[in-house]
Coordinates of C-alpha atoms and ligand atoms in Angstrom, one line a residue:
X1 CA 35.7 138.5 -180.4
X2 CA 36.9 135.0 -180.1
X3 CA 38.4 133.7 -177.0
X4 CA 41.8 131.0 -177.7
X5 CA 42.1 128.6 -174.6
X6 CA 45.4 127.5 -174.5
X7 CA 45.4 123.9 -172.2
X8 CA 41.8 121.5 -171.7
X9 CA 42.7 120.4 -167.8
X10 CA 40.0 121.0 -165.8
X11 CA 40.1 124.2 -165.5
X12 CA 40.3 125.4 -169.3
X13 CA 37.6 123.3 -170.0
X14 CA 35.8 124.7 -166.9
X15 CA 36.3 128.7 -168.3
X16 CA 35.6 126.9 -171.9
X17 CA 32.1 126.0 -170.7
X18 CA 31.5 129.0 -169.2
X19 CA 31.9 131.0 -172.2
X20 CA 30.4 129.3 -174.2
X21 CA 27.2 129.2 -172.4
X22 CA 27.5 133.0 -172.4
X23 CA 27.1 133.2 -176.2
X24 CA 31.1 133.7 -176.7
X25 CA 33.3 131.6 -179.5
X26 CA 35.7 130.0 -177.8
X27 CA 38.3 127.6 -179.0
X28 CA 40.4 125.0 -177.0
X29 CA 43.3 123.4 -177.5
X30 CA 45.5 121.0 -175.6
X31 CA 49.1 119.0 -177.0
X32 CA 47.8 116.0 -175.7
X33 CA 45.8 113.3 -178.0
X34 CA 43.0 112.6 -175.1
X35 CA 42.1 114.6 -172.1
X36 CA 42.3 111.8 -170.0
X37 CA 45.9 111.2 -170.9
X38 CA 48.1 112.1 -167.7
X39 CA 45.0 112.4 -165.2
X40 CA 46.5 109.9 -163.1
X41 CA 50.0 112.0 -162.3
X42 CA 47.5 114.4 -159.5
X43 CA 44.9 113.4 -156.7
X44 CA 41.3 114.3 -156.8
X45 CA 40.2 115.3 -153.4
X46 CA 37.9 117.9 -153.2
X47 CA 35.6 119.5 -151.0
X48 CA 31.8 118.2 -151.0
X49 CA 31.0 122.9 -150.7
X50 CA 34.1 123.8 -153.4
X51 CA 32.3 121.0 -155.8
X52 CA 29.0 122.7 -155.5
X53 CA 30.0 125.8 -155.8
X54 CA 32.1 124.5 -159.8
X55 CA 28.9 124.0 -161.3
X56 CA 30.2 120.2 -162.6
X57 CA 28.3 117.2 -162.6
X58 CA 31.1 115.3 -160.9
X59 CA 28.5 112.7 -160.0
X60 CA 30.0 110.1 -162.2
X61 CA 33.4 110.7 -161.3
X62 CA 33.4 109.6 -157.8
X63 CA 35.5 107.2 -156.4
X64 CA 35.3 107.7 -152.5
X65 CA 33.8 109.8 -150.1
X66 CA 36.0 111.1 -147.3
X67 CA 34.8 112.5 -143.5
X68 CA 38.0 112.7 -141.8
X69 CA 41.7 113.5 -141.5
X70 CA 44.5 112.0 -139.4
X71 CA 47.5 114.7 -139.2
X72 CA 50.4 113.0 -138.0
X73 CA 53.6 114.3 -136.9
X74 CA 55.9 112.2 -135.0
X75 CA 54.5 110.5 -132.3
X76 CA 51.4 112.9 -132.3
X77 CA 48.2 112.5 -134.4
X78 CA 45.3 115.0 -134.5
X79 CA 42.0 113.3 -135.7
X80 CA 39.6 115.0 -137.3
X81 CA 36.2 113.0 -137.8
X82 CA 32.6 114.9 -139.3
X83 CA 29.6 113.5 -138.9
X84 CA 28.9 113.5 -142.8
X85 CA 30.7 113.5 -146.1
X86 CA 33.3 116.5 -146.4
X87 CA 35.3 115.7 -149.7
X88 CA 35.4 113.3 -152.6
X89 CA 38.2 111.2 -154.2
X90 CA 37.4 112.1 -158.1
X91 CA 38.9 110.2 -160.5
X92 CA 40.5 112.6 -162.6
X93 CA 40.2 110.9 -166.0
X94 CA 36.5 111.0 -165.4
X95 CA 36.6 114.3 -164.5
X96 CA 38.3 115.3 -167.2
X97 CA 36.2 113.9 -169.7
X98 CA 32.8 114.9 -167.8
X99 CA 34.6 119.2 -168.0
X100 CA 35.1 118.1 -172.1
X101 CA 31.7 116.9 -173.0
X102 CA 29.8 119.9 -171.0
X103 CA 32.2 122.4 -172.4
X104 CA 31.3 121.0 -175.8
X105 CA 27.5 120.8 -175.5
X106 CA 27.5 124.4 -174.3
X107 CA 29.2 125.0 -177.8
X108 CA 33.0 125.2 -177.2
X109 CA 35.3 123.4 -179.4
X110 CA 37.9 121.4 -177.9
X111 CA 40.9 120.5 -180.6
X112 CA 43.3 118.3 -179.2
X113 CA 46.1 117.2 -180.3
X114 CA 47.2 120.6 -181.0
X115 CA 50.5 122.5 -178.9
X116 CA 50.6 125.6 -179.3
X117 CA 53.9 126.9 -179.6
X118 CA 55.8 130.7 -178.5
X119 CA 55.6 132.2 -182.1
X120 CA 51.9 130.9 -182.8
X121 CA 50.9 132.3 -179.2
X122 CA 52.2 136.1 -180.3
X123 CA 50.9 135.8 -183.8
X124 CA 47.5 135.2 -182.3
X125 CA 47.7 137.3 -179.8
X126 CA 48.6 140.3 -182.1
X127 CA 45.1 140.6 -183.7
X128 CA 43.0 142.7 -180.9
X129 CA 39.9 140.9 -182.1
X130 CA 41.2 138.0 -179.7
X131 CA 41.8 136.7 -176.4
X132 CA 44.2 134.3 -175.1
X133 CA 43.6 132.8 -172.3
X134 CA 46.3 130.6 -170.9
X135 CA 45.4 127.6 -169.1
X136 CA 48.5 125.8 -169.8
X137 CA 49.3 124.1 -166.1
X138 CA 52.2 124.8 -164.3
X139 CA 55.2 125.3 -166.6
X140 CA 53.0 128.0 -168.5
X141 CA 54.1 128.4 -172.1
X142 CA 51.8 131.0 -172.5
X143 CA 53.4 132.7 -169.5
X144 CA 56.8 132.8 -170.7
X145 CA 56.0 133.6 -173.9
X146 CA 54.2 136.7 -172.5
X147 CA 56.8 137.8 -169.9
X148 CA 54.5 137.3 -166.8
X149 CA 56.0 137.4 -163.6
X150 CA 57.6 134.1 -162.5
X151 CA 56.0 131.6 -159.8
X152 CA 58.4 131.9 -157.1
X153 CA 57.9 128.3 -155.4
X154 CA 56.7 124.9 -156.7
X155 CA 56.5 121.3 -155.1
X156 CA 57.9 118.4 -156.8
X157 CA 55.2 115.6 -156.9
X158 CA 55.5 111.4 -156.4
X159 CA 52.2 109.5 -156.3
X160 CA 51.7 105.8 -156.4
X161 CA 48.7 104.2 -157.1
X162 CA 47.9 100.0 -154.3
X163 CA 46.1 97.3 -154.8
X164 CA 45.3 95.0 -152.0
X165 CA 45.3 97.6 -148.7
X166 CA 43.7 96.5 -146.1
X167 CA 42.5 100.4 -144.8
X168 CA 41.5 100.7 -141.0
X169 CA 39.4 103.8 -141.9
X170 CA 38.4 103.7 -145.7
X171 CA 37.2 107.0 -145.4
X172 CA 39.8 109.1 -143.9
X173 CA 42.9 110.4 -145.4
X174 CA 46.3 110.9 -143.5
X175 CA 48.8 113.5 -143.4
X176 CA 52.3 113.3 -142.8
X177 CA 53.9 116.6 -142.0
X178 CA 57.4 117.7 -140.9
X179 CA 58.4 113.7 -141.7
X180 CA 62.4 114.5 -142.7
X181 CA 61.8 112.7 -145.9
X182 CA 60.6 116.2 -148.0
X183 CA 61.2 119.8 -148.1
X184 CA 58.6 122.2 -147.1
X185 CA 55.6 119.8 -148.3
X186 CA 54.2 116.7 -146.5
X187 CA 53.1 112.9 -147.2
X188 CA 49.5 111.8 -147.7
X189 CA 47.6 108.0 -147.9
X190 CA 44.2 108.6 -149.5
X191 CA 41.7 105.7 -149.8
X192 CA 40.0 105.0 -152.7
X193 CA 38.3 101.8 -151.3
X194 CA 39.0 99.5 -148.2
X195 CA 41.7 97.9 -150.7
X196 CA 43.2 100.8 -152.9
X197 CA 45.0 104.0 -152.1
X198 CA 47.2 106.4 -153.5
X199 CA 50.3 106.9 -151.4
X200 CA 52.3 110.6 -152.5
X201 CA 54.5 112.9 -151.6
X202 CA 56.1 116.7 -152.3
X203 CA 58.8 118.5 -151.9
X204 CA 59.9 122.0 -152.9
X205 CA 62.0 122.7 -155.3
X206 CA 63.8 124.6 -153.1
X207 CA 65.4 121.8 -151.3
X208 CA 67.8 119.2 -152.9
X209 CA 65.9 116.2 -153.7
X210 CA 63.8 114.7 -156.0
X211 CA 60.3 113.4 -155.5
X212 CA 60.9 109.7 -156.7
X213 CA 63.9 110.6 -153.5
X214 CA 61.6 111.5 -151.4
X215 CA 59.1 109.1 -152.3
X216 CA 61.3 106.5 -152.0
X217 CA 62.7 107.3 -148.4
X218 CA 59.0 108.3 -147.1
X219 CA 57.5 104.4 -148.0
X220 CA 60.5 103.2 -145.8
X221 CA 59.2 105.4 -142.7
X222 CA 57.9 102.7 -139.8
X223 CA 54.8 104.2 -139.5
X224 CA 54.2 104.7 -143.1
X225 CA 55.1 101.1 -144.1
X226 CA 53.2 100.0 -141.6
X227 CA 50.1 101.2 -143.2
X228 CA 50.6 99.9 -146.3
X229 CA 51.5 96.2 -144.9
X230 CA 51.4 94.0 -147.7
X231 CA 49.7 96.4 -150.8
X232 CA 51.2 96.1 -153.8
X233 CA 51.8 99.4 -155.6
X234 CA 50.7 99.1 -159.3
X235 CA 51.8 102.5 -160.7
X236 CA 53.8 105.8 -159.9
X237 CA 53.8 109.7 -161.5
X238 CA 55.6 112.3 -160.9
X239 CA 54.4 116.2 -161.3
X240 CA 54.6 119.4 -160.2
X241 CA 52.1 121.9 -158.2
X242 CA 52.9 125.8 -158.1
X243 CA 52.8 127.1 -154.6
X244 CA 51.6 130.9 -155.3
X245 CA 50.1 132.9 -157.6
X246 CA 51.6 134.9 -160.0
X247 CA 51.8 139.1 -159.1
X248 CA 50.1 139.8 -162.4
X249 CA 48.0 138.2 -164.5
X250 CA 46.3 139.7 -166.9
X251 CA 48.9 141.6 -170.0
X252 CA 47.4 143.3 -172.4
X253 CA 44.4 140.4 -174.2
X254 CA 46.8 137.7 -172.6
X255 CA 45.1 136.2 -169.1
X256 CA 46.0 133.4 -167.1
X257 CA 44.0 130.7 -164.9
X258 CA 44.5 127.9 -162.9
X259 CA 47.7 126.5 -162.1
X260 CA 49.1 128.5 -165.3
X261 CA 48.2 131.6 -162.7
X262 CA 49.2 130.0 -159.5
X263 CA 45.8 129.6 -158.5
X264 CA 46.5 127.1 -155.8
X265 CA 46.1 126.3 -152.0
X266 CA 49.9 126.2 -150.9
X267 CA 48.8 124.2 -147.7
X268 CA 47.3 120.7 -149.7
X269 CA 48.6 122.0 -153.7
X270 CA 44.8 121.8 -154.2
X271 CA 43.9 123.8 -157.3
X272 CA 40.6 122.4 -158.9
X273 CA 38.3 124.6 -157.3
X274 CA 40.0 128.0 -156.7
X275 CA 41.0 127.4 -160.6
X276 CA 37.6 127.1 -161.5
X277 CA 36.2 129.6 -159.2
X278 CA 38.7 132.1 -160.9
X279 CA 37.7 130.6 -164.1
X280 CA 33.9 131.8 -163.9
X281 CA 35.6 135.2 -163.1
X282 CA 37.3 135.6 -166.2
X283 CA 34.7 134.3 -167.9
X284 CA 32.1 137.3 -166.8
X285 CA 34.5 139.7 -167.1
X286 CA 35.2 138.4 -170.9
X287 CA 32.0 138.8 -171.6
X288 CA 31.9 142.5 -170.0
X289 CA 34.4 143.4 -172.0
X290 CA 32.9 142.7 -175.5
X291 CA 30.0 143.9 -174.4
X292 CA 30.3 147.1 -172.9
X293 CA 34.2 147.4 -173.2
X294 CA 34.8 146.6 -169.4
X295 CA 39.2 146.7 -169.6
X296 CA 40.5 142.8 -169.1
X297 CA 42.8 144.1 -165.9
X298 CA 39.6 144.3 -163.8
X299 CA 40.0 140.1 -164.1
X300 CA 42.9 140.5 -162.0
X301 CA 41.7 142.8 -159.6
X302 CA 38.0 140.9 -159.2
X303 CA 39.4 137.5 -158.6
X304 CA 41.9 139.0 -156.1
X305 CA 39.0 140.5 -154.6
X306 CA 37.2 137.3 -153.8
X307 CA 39.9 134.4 -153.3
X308 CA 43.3 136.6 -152.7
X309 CA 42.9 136.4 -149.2
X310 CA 42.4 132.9 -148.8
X311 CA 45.0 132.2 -151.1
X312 CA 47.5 134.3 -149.2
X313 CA 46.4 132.7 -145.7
X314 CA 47.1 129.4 -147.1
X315 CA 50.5 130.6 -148.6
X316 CA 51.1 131.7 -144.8
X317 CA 49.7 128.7 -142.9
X318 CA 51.4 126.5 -145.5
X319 CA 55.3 128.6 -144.4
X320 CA 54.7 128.7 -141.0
X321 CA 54.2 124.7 -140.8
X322 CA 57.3 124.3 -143.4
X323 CA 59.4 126.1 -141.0
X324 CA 58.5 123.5 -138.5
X325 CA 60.8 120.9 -136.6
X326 CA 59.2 117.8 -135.9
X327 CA 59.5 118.8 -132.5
X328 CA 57.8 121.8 -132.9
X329 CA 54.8 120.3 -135.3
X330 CA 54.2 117.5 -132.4
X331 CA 54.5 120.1 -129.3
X332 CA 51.8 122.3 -131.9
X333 CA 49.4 119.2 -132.2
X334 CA 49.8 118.7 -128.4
X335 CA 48.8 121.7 -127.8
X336 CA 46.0 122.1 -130.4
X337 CA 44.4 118.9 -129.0
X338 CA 43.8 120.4 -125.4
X339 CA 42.3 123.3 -126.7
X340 CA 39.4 121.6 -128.6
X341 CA 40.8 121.6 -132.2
X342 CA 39.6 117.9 -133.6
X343 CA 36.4 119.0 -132.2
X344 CA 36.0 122.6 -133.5
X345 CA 38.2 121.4 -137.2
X346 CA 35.5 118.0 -136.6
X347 CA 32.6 120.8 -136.9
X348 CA 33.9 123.7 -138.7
X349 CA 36.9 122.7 -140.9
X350 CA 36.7 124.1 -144.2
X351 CA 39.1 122.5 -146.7
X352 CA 39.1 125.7 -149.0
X353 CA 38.5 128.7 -147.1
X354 CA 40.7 129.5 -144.3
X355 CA 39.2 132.6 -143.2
X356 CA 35.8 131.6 -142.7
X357 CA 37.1 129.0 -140.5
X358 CA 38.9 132.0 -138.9
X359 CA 35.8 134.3 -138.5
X360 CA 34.0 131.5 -137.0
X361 CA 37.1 130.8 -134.1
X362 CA 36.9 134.2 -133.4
X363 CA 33.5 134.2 -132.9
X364 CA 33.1 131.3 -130.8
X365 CA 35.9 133.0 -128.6
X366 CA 34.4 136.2 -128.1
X367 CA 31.0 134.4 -127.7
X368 CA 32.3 132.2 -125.0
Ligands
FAD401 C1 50.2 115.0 -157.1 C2 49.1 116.0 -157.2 C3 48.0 115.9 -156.4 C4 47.0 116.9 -156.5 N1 45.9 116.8 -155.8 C5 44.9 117.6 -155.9 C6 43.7 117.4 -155.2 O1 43.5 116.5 -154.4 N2 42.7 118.4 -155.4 C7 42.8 119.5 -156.2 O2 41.9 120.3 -156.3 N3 44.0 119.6 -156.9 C8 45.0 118.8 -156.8 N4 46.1 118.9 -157.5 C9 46.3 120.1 -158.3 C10 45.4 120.0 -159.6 O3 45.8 118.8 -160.3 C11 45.7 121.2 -160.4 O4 45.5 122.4 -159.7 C12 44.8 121.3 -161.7 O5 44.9 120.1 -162.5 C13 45.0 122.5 -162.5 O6 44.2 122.5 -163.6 P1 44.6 123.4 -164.9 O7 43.5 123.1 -165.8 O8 44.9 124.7 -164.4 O9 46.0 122.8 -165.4 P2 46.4 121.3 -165.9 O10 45.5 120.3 -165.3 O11 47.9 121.2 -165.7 O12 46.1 121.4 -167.4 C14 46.9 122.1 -168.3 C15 46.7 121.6 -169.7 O13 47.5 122.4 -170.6 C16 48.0 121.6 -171.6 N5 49.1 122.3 -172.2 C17 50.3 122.7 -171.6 N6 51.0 123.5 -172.4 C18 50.4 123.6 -173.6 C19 50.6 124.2 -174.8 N7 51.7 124.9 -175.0 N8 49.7 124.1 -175.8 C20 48.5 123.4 -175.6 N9 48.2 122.8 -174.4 C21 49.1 122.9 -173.4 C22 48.5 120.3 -170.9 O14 48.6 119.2 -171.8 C23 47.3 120.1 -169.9 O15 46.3 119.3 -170.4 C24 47.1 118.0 -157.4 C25 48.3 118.1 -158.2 C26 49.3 117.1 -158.1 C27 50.5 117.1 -159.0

């Protein structure tokens, strides 16, 4: 059996590793001539417990560590501040390159350099004696070539790199929500330092504009601008996030991960750890099936198993505050903020898992 990864992000390389250190041969391959190149066009904030959980030794690859979150909506801000570190700023490029040397010292090769194109994907494909594995991002060519379902929502990314910031809280990243500037996605500052942050912003592509639109309009807001003051922004990307996962991914020896799957939180467009998480799924069941002949399909059901829930209560959380008036969004932070929430999200806000944070409100309710 030889496993064909199509895409080294962070997440091929991820499933790459894995396999590898499982015995398996596994080939990667990527269009682009570095794996750094196009790091900068996403964020890197991930949770201190999702990290751990990846198996990477990120160590070298941070840039910040963040405590707290400042949700704004109109006049309203919610404050949420832990007592210790709750997510990193990564820098991707380092990231990327730290997923590319383990995957190759546990034995996978990495070619780069090397699109693969419809015709080669179906040729490949055709011999049972291998695996595709399609961790292509999120305008899948391996997805389209395979006729998997479509991904029925994606946000539109603009993200600008500044230099001399003066932050008030180098450690806490802000939220803009329901701000009129974007469709069904919000605005974030994140800090890299006291002097450098990334200012971005999404917007579906349901809605009529375009994110260097949106960006544009969102750095003229008061409040916005008033952050920034006198920073100097030194670069901007634009990209694209896929809001939901696709209703099938496994066809025949064809599987997806990652963003290529729709692997994503639709609240923040975070996808590095659920990615990976599902990653180590397919890996295991890979391995299963050329060992004892375990069907491929059970990837789809076993990853469902353990992150489908989640992934669907963000898709919900992340609709119900797109369908949000300003009004609505500040009379909901009111609100949230007399019952306790920036102390209870202070203590138990989990970044990744929604329905742990869940369990434990019910809890404390009945227990009260
Ligand atoms: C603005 C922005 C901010 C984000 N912020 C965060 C964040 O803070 N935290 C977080 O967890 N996630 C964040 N994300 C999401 C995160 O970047 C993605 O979920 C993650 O990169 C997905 O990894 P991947 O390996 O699945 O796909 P990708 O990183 O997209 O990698 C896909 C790879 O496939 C290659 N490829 C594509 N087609 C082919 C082909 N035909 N042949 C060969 N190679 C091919 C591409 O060159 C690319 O290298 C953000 C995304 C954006 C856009």
């Amino acid at each position: 059996m030889r496993v064909t990864i199509v895409g080294a992000g962070v997440v091929g390389l991820m499933l790459a590793k894995d396999l590898a250190s499982l015995g398996a041969d596994v080939q990667v391959y990527d269009g682009k001539s570095s794996v750094e190149d196009g790091a900068e066009k996403a964020s890197g904030i991930l949770s201190k417990s999702g990290l751990a959980h990846m198996g990477v030794d990120y160590r070298n690859a941070i840039v910040n560590e963040l405590d707290g979150a400042v949700l704004h909506a109109g006049r309203e801000k919610l404050r949420i501040k832990s007592k210790a570190t709750q997510a990193y700023v990564l820098d991707r490029a380092a990231l990327a390159s730290i997923c590319k040397s383990e995957a190759e010292k546990a034995g996978a090769k990495v070619r780069l350099g090397s699109r693969m194109e419809r015709q080669e994907l179906k040729e490949l494909a055709a011999d049972g004696d291998n695996i595709v594995v399609g961790a292509d991002g999120a305008v899948s060519t391996v997805a389209s070539a395979f006729g998997f379902p479509p991904i029925g929502e994606y946000v539109l990314t603009y993200k600008a790199e500044y230099e001399e910031a003066e932050a008030e809280d180098s450690h806490s990243v802000d939220l803009f929500f329901a701000t009129g500037h974007s469709h069904r996605f919000f605005g974030w500052i994140a800090p890299y330092s006291s002097y450098e942050l990334e200012l971005g912003i999404g917007t579906s592509d349901r809605g009529k504009r375009s994110s260097s639109d949106a960006f544009h309009s969102f750095t003229k807001d008061k409040e916005v601008s008033a952050m920034i003051g006198e920073a100097k922004m030194v670069a901007g990307h634009a990209s694209i996030i896929p809001l939901e996962a696709r209703r099938m991914t496994v066809r025949g020896n064809v599987l997806l991960v990652g963003d290529a799957a729709g692997q994503v939180k639709a609240t923040t467009g975070g996808g590095i750890i659920f990615g990976a998480s599902c990653a180590k799924i397919a890996a295991g069941v890979i391995m299963r099936h050329a060992e004892r002949g375990v069907p491929l399909s059970t990837y789809e059901s076993e990853w469902r198993k353990a992150y489908g829930a989640d992934l669907k209560l963000h898709r919900a959380l992340h609709n119900y505050y797109s369908n949000m008036g300003p009004g609505s969004f500040e009379a909901l932070i009111k609100v949230s903020r007399l019952f306790g929430a920036e102390a209870f999200l202070s203590k138990y806000g989990d970044m990744d898992s929604p329905t742990k944070m869940l369990k434990r409100f019910l809890l404390r309710g009945l227990a009260k």
